[in-house]
């Protein structure tokens, strides 16, 4: 397995000016060499982040969303080639907030993932159960269905390998992180589906965890077997705290 990956998801925070300032501050942070780090700003701030990075390749750029058509009459949307022009490396699809507020489904997430791979951008398919689904004993069933539907036609490997982020909805932004035991159980189930779909190539897919990860609990997650990285929302908004989180994620 390659390096672990941490993606900062800023959600709807930081327009172009503040985003540029974040990057300039973050570039002063010392980062572990054995770690991939990416930042996912809002669409409107992607160009400013790219400009503030200059020639630096760390953090890599990620997008929070995309539309699946390459061009056309789709007012307000952003296409995969537009992201590719800016050197975007990763793009979230199927984030639970998009599923909840904007009608994202397994099918739209899948179409976005396929369109992204066509232009060389790695899709990060987000999956996770609600609190009711967990309470009713349906967590595994829900996540298995999301993964099976979301990866149809999506390649595990190549220039833009698939990534999966397991993010229990009840753990996102709640301060109630999932226990490493429960994450391991879910990641094993996800790996089982990937092995069935992709055979040996399944090991090219990094499976991340997201949900109330911070600088204090990151190491426990990153040292839990089967977790290949983290998707971090709230704890990524402060560049110094996010720098500490990245350093705390690896035993040196
Ligand atoms: C997220 O929205 O992807 C996320 C993980 O948020 P938080 O870290 O705030 O729980």
mmCIF file of C-alpha atoms and ligand atoms in Angstrom:
data_model
loop_
_atom_site.group_PDB
_atom_site.id
_atom_site.type_symbol
_atom_site.label_atom_id
_atom_site.label_comp_id
_atom_site.label_asym_id
_atom_site.label_seq_id
_atom_site.Cartn_x
_atom_site.Cartn_y
_atom_site.Cartn_z
ATOM 1 C CA UNK A 1 0.000 0.000 0.000
ATOM 2 C CA UNK A 2 1.228 3.468 -0.844
ATOM 3 C CA UNK A 3 1.455 6.450 1.502
ATOM 4 C CA UNK A 4 -1.483 7.400 3.705
ATOM 5 C CA UNK A 5 -3.568 10.364 2.606
ATOM 6 C CA UNK A 6 -5.159 13.175 4.596
ATOM 7 C CA UNK A 7 -7.667 15.442 2.813
ATOM 8 C CA UNK A 8 -8.818 18.738 4.336
ATOM 9 C CA UNK A 9 -12.475 19.367 3.428
ATOM 10 C CA UNK A 10 -13.182 23.048 4.074
ATOM 11 C CA UNK A 11 -16.836 22.692 3.058
ATOM 12 C CA UNK A 12 -18.391 26.173 2.558
ATOM 13 C CA UNK A 13 -15.585 28.071 4.279
ATOM 14 C CA UNK A 14 -12.999 30.478 2.866
ATOM 15 C CA UNK A 15 -13.453 32.517 -0.289
ATOM 16 C CA UNK A 16 -10.442 33.263 -2.520
ATOM 17 C CA UNK A 17 -8.756 35.783 -0.178
ATOM 18 C CA UNK A 18 -8.981 33.718 3.008
ATOM 19 C CA UNK A 19 -8.134 30.537 1.107
ATOM 20 C CA UNK A 20 -4.922 32.110 -0.192
ATOM 21 C CA UNK A 21 -3.998 33.210 3.336
ATOM 22 C CA UNK A 22 -4.647 29.663 4.651
ATOM 23 C CA UNK A 23 -2.265 28.204 2.073
ATOM 24 C CA UNK A 24 0.473 30.747 2.806
ATOM 25 C CA UNK A 25 0.194 29.969 6.539
ATOM 26 C CA UNK A 26 0.082 26.203 5.967
ATOM 27 C CA UNK A 27 3.189 26.298 3.807
ATOM 28 C CA UNK A 28 5.155 27.253 6.940
ATOM 29 C CA UNK A 29 4.146 23.943 8.571
ATOM 30 C CA UNK A 30 6.617 21.080 8.639
ATOM 31 C CA UNK A 31 4.965 17.982 7.134
ATOM 32 C CA UNK A 32 5.920 14.300 7.374
ATOM 33 C CA UNK A 33 7.535 13.073 4.149
ATOM 34 C CA UNK A 34 5.642 9.781 4.161
ATOM 35 C CA UNK A 35 2.235 11.395 3.943
ATOM 36 C CA UNK A 36 0.070 12.644 1.077
ATOM 37 C CA UNK A 37 -1.856 15.793 2.006
ATOM 38 C CA UNK A 38 -4.595 17.481 -0.019
ATOM 39 C CA UNK A 39 -6.916 20.399 0.517
ATOM 40 C CA UNK A 40 -10.484 20.704 -0.840
ATOM 41 C CA UNK A 41 -11.608 24.354 -0.951
ATOM 42 C CA UNK A 42 -14.923 25.592 -2.385
ATOM 43 C CA UNK A 43 -14.952 25.846 -6.209
ATOM 44 C CA UNK A 44 -14.547 29.609 -6.151
ATOM 45 C CA UNK A 45 -11.296 29.362 -4.179
ATOM 46 C CA UNK A 46 -9.584 26.625 -6.189
ATOM 47 C CA UNK A 47 -7.759 29.047 -8.506
ATOM 48 C CA UNK A 48 -6.597 31.207 -5.615
ATOM 49 C CA UNK A 49 -5.268 28.143 -3.790
ATOM 50 C CA UNK A 50 -3.475 27.029 -6.951
ATOM 51 C CA UNK A 51 -1.907 30.511 -7.312
ATOM 52 C CA UNK A 52 -0.869 30.644 -3.639
ATOM 53 C CA UNK A 53 0.806 27.242 -3.959
ATOM 54 C CA UNK A 54 3.115 28.537 -6.700
ATOM 55 C CA UNK A 55 5.444 25.718 -7.596
ATOM 56 C CA UNK A 56 4.749 23.798 -4.384
ATOM 57 C CA UNK A 57 3.039 20.472 -4.935
ATOM 58 C CA UNK A 58 1.963 20.011 -1.308
ATOM 59 C CA UNK A 59 -0.819 20.162 -0.387
ATOM 60 C CA UNK A 60 -2.340 18.632 -3.507
ATOM 61 C CA UNK A 61 -5.582 20.158 -4.706
ATOM 62 C CA UNK A 62 -8.934 18.442 -4.301
ATOM 63 C CA UNK A 63 -12.441 19.516 -5.271
ATOM 64 C CA UNK A 64 -15.535 19.032 -3.130
ATOM 65 C CA UNK A 65 -17.772 18.197 -6.083
ATOM 66 C CA UNK A 66 -18.073 18.102 -9.880
ATOM 67 C CA UNK A 67 -20.724 17.552 -12.566
ATOM 68 C CA UNK A 68 -20.487 14.454 -14.767
ATOM 69 C CA UNK A 69 -20.911 16.081 -18.192
ATOM 70 C CA UNK A 70 -17.798 17.405 -19.921
ATOM 71 C CA UNK A 71 -19.370 20.588 -21.342
ATOM 72 C CA UNK A 72 -22.763 22.061 -22.166
ATOM 73 C CA UNK A 73 -25.873 23.861 -21.018
ATOM 74 C CA UNK A 74 -25.657 23.140 -17.295
ATOM 75 C CA UNK A 75 -25.862 26.541 -15.622
ATOM 76 C CA UNK A 76 -23.905 26.738 -12.398
ATOM 77 C CA UNK A 77 -22.037 23.462 -12.822
ATOM 78 C CA UNK A 78 -18.304 22.711 -13.000
ATOM 79 C CA UNK A 79 -16.984 19.979 -15.296
ATOM 80 C CA UNK A 80 -14.133 17.473 -14.915
ATOM 81 C CA UNK A 81 -11.995 19.139 -17.653
ATOM 82 C CA UNK A 82 -12.297 22.483 -15.807
ATOM 83 C CA UNK A 83 -10.930 20.853 -12.665
ATOM 84 C CA UNK A 84 -8.230 19.122 -14.666
ATOM 85 C CA UNK A 85 -7.117 22.490 -16.095
ATOM 86 C CA UNK A 86 -6.367 23.621 -12.534
ATOM 87 C CA UNK A 87 -4.340 20.521 -11.727
ATOM 88 C CA UNK A 88 -6.898 19.022 -9.359
ATOM 89 C CA UNK A 89 -5.792 15.585 -8.193
ATOM 90 C CA UNK A 90 -8.750 14.344 -6.122
ATOM 91 C CA UNK A 91 -12.470 15.071 -6.041
ATOM 92 C CA UNK A 92 -15.060 14.079 -3.431
ATOM 93 C CA UNK A 93 -18.233 12.466 -4.733
ATOM 94 C CA UNK A 94 -21.294 11.458 -2.719
ATOM 95 C CA UNK A 95 -20.400 13.414 0.428
ATOM 96 C CA UNK A 96 -23.214 12.972 2.972
ATOM 97 C CA UNK A 97 -23.926 16.722 3.002
ATOM 98 C CA UNK A 98 -24.473 16.621 -0.757
ATOM 99 C CA UNK A 99 -26.651 13.520 -0.361
ATOM 100 C CA UNK A 100 -28.693 15.241 2.372
ATOM 101 C CA UNK A 101 -29.052 18.785 1.015
ATOM 102 C CA UNK A 102 -28.562 18.516 -2.754
ATOM 103 C CA UNK A 103 -30.081 15.205 -3.798
ATOM 104 C CA UNK A 104 -26.818 13.349 -4.488
ATOM 105 C CA UNK A 105 -27.470 9.629 -4.946
ATOM 106 C CA UNK A 106 -25.342 6.526 -5.410
ATOM 107 C CA UNK A 107 -26.010 6.840 -9.133
ATOM 108 C CA UNK A 108 -24.953 10.500 -9.466
ATOM 109 C CA UNK A 109 -21.866 9.811 -7.343
ATOM 110 C CA UNK A 110 -20.996 6.907 -9.655
ATOM 111 C CA UNK A 111 -21.437 9.025 -12.802
ATOM 112 C CA UNK A 112 -19.205 11.719 -11.336
ATOM 113 C CA UNK A 113 -16.531 9.145 -10.416
ATOM 114 C CA UNK A 114 -16.456 7.754 -13.969
ATOM 115 C CA UNK A 115 -16.302 11.258 -15.508
ATOM 116 C CA UNK A 116 -13.439 12.235 -13.192
ATOM 117 C CA UNK A 117 -11.368 9.199 -14.072
ATOM 118 C CA UNK A 118 -11.836 10.015 -17.775
ATOM 119 C CA UNK A 119 -9.758 13.178 -17.225
ATOM 120 C CA UNK A 120 -7.277 11.673 -14.755
ATOM 121 C CA UNK A 121 -8.743 12.898 -11.437
ATOM 122 C CA UNK A 122 -9.070 10.429 -8.540
ATOM 123 C CA UNK A 123 -12.611 10.151 -7.220
ATOM 124 C CA UNK A 124 -13.068 9.907 -3.449
ATOM 125 C CA UNK A 125 -16.401 8.117 -3.011
ATOM 126 C CA UNK A 126 -17.901 9.047 0.366
ATOM 127 C CA UNK A 127 -20.169 6.517 2.046
ATOM 128 C CA UNK A 128 -21.632 6.160 5.525
ATOM 129 C CA UNK A 129 -24.714 5.285 7.531
ATOM 130 C CA UNK A 130 -27.049 7.602 9.452
ATOM 131 C CA UNK A 131 -27.557 7.340 13.192
ATOM 132 C CA UNK A 132 -30.911 5.595 12.640
ATOM 133 C CA UNK A 133 -29.361 3.053 10.291
ATOM 134 C CA UNK A 134 -26.689 2.277 12.901
ATOM 135 C CA UNK A 135 -29.207 2.118 15.737
ATOM 136 C CA UNK A 136 -31.372 -0.299 13.766
ATOM 137 C CA UNK A 137 -28.426 -2.568 12.962
ATOM 138 C CA UNK A 138 -28.379 -1.576 9.289
ATOM 139 C CA UNK A 139 -24.990 0.182 9.135
ATOM 140 C CA UNK A 140 -23.173 -2.587 7.257
ATOM 141 C CA UNK A 141 -26.071 -3.160 4.879
ATOM 142 C CA UNK A 142 -26.302 0.568 4.022
ATOM 143 C CA UNK A 143 -22.609 1.065 3.412
ATOM 144 C CA UNK A 144 -22.264 -2.151 1.419
ATOM 145 C CA UNK A 145 -25.115 -1.003 -0.856
ATOM 146 C CA UNK A 146 -23.547 2.449 -1.302
ATOM 147 C CA UNK A 147 -20.173 0.969 -2.236
ATOM 148 C CA UNK A 148 -21.555 -1.672 -4.611
ATOM 149 C CA UNK A 149 -23.680 0.909 -6.445
ATOM 150 C CA UNK A 150 -21.040 3.644 -6.405
ATOM 151 C CA UNK A 151 -18.152 1.660 -7.917
ATOM 152 C CA UNK A 152 -19.888 0.091 -10.927
ATOM 153 C CA UNK A 153 -17.798 1.027 -13.954
ATOM 154 C CA UNK A 154 -15.186 2.808 -11.804
ATOM 155 C CA UNK A 155 -11.549 1.684 -12.121
ATOM 156 C CA UNK A 156 -9.569 0.794 -9.005
ATOM 157 C CA UNK A 157 -6.166 1.696 -10.390
ATOM 158 C CA UNK A 158 -4.321 3.627 -13.081
ATOM 159 C CA UNK A 159 -3.580 7.320 -13.248
ATOM 160 C CA UNK A 160 -6.619 8.238 -11.172
ATOM 161 C CA UNK A 161 -7.266 5.410 -8.723
ATOM 162 C CA UNK A 162 -10.518 5.167 -6.824
ATOM 163 C CA UNK A 163 -10.536 6.200 -3.162
ATOM 164 C CA UNK A 164 -13.297 5.474 -0.675
ATOM 165 C CA UNK A 165 -13.998 7.527 2.460
ATOM 166 C CA UNK A 166 -16.090 5.816 5.118
ATOM 167 C CA UNK A 167 -17.791 8.649 6.994
ATOM 168 C CA UNK A 168 -20.596 7.701 9.389
ATOM 169 C CA UNK A 169 -23.061 10.590 9.042
ATOM 170 C CA UNK A 170 -23.546 10.821 12.821
ATOM 171 C CA UNK A 171 -19.799 11.296 13.334
ATOM 172 C CA UNK A 172 -19.423 14.197 10.887
ATOM 173 C CA UNK A 173 -18.969 17.515 12.664
ATOM 174 C CA UNK A 174 -20.469 16.081 15.862
ATOM 175 C CA UNK A 175 -17.378 15.547 17.991
ATOM 176 C CA UNK A 176 -18.489 11.862 18.245
ATOM 177 C CA UNK A 177 -15.817 10.014 16.318
ATOM 178 C CA UNK A 178 -16.419 6.368 15.456
ATOM 179 C CA UNK A 179 -14.485 3.768 17.439
ATOM 180 C CA UNK A 180 -11.505 2.179 15.663
ATOM 181 C CA UNK A 181 -13.204 -1.197 16.233
ATOM 182 C CA UNK A 182 -16.340 -0.145 14.307
ATOM 183 C CA UNK A 183 -14.279 1.477 11.554
ATOM 184 C CA UNK A 184 -12.211 -1.690 11.171
ATOM 185 C CA UNK A 185 -15.365 -3.768 10.827
ATOM 186 C CA UNK A 186 -16.699 -1.407 8.144
ATOM 187 C CA UNK A 187 -13.384 -1.167 6.311
ATOM 188 C CA UNK A 188 -13.148 -4.973 6.213
ATOM 189 C CA UNK A 189 -16.622 -5.099 4.668
ATOM 190 C CA UNK A 190 -15.630 -2.447 2.093
ATOM 191 C CA UNK A 191 -12.401 -4.307 1.281
ATOM 192 C CA UNK A 192 -14.410 -7.503 0.765
ATOM 193 C CA UNK A 193 -16.559 -5.776 -1.869
ATOM 194 C CA UNK A 194 -13.482 -4.256 -3.526
ATOM 195 C CA UNK A 195 -11.751 -7.668 -3.681
ATOM 196 C CA UNK A 196 -14.814 -9.218 -5.251
ATOM 197 C CA UNK A 197 -15.083 -6.423 -7.827
ATOM 198 C CA UNK A 198 -11.409 -5.878 -8.600
ATOM 199 C CA UNK A 199 -9.434 -8.946 -7.485
ATOM 200 C CA UNK A 200 -5.784 -8.155 -6.730
ATOM 201 C CA UNK A 201 -6.216 -4.562 -7.949
ATOM 202 C CA UNK A 202 -8.417 -3.884 -4.912
ATOM 203 C CA UNK A 203 -5.269 -3.097 -2.966
ATOM 204 C CA UNK A 204 -4.762 0.015 -5.130
ATOM 205 C CA UNK A 205 -7.848 1.596 -3.555
ATOM 206 C CA UNK A 206 -7.156 3.662 -0.437
ATOM 207 C CA UNK A 207 -9.970 3.488 2.122
ATOM 208 C CA UNK A 208 -10.076 6.548 4.383
ATOM 209 C CA UNK A 209 -12.025 7.352 7.543
ATOM 210 C CA UNK A 210 -13.810 10.672 8.157
ATOM 211 C CA UNK A 211 -15.865 12.005 11.058
ATOM 212 C CA UNK A 212 -14.624 14.237 13.906
ATOM 213 C CA UNK A 213 -10.966 13.421 13.321
ATOM 214 C CA UNK A 214 -8.652 15.844 15.122
ATOM 215 C CA UNK A 215 -5.025 16.211 16.129
ATOM 216 C CA UNK A 216 -5.647 14.183 19.313
ATOM 217 C CA UNK A 217 -7.299 11.088 17.811
ATOM 218 C CA UNK A 218 -5.670 10.958 14.343
ATOM 219 C CA UNK A 219 -2.814 8.654 15.369
ATOM 220 C CA UNK A 220 -5.189 6.031 16.735
ATOM 221 C CA UNK A 221 -6.975 5.950 13.382
ATOM 222 C CA UNK A 222 -3.886 6.015 11.236
ATOM 223 C CA UNK A 223 -2.393 3.109 13.158
ATOM 224 C CA UNK A 224 -5.587 1.023 12.964
ATOM 225 C CA UNK A 225 -5.079 -1.659 10.361
ATOM 226 C CA UNK A 226 -7.060 -1.119 7.189
ATOM 227 C CA UNK A 227 -7.309 2.681 7.490
ATOM 228 C CA UNK A 228 -5.348 4.331 4.681
ATOM 229 C CA UNK A 229 -5.954 7.943 5.627
ATOM 230 C CA UNK A 230 -8.485 10.516 6.790
ATOM 231 C CA UNK A 231 -10.950 13.078 5.514
ATOM 232 C CA UNK A 232 -10.938 16.013 7.919
ATOM 233 C CA UNK A 233 -13.522 18.807 8.051
ATOM 234 C CA UNK A 234 -13.692 21.035 11.134
ATOM 235 C CA UNK A 235 -10.136 20.304 12.290
ATOM 236 C CA UNK A 236 -8.722 21.478 8.959
ATOM 237 C CA UNK A 237 -9.995 25.039 9.139
ATOM 238 C CA UNK A 238 -7.042 26.332 11.136
ATOM 239 C CA UNK A 239 -3.798 25.855 9.164
ATOM 240 C CA UNK A 240 -1.568 25.498 12.253
ATOM 241 C CA UNK A 241 -3.921 22.952 13.869
ATOM 242 C CA UNK A 242 -4.138 21.048 10.581
ATOM 243 C CA UNK A 243 -0.331 21.067 10.387
ATOM 244 C CA UNK A 244 -0.195 19.588 13.905
ATOM 245 C CA UNK A 245 -2.786 16.977 12.880
ATOM 246 C CA UNK A 246 -0.641 15.938 9.895
ATOM 247 C CA UNK A 247 2.476 15.659 12.091
ATOM 248 C CA UNK A 248 0.549 13.724 14.755
ATOM 249 C CA UNK A 249 -0.681 11.211 12.163
ATOM 250 C CA UNK A 250 2.636 9.458 11.759
ATOM 251 C CA UNK A 251 4.915 7.848 14.316
ATOM 252 C CA UNK A 252 8.386 9.251 13.707
HETATM 253 C C1 LIG B 1 -16.385 15.796 6.515
HETATM 254 O O1 LIG B 1 -17.280 16.607 6.341
HETATM 255 O O2 LIG B 1 -15.967 15.132 5.560
HETATM 256 C C2 LIG B 1 -15.832 15.638 7.871
HETATM 257 C C3 LIG B 1 -15.108 14.584 8.096
HETATM 258 O O3 LIG B 1 -16.131 16.613 8.780
HETATM 259 P P1 LIG B 1 -15.638 16.652 10.315
HETATM 260 O O4 LIG B 1 -14.158 16.364 10.342
HETATM 261 O O5 LIG B 1 -15.952 18.055 10.777
HETATM 262 O O6 LIG B 1 -16.404 15.619 11.061
#
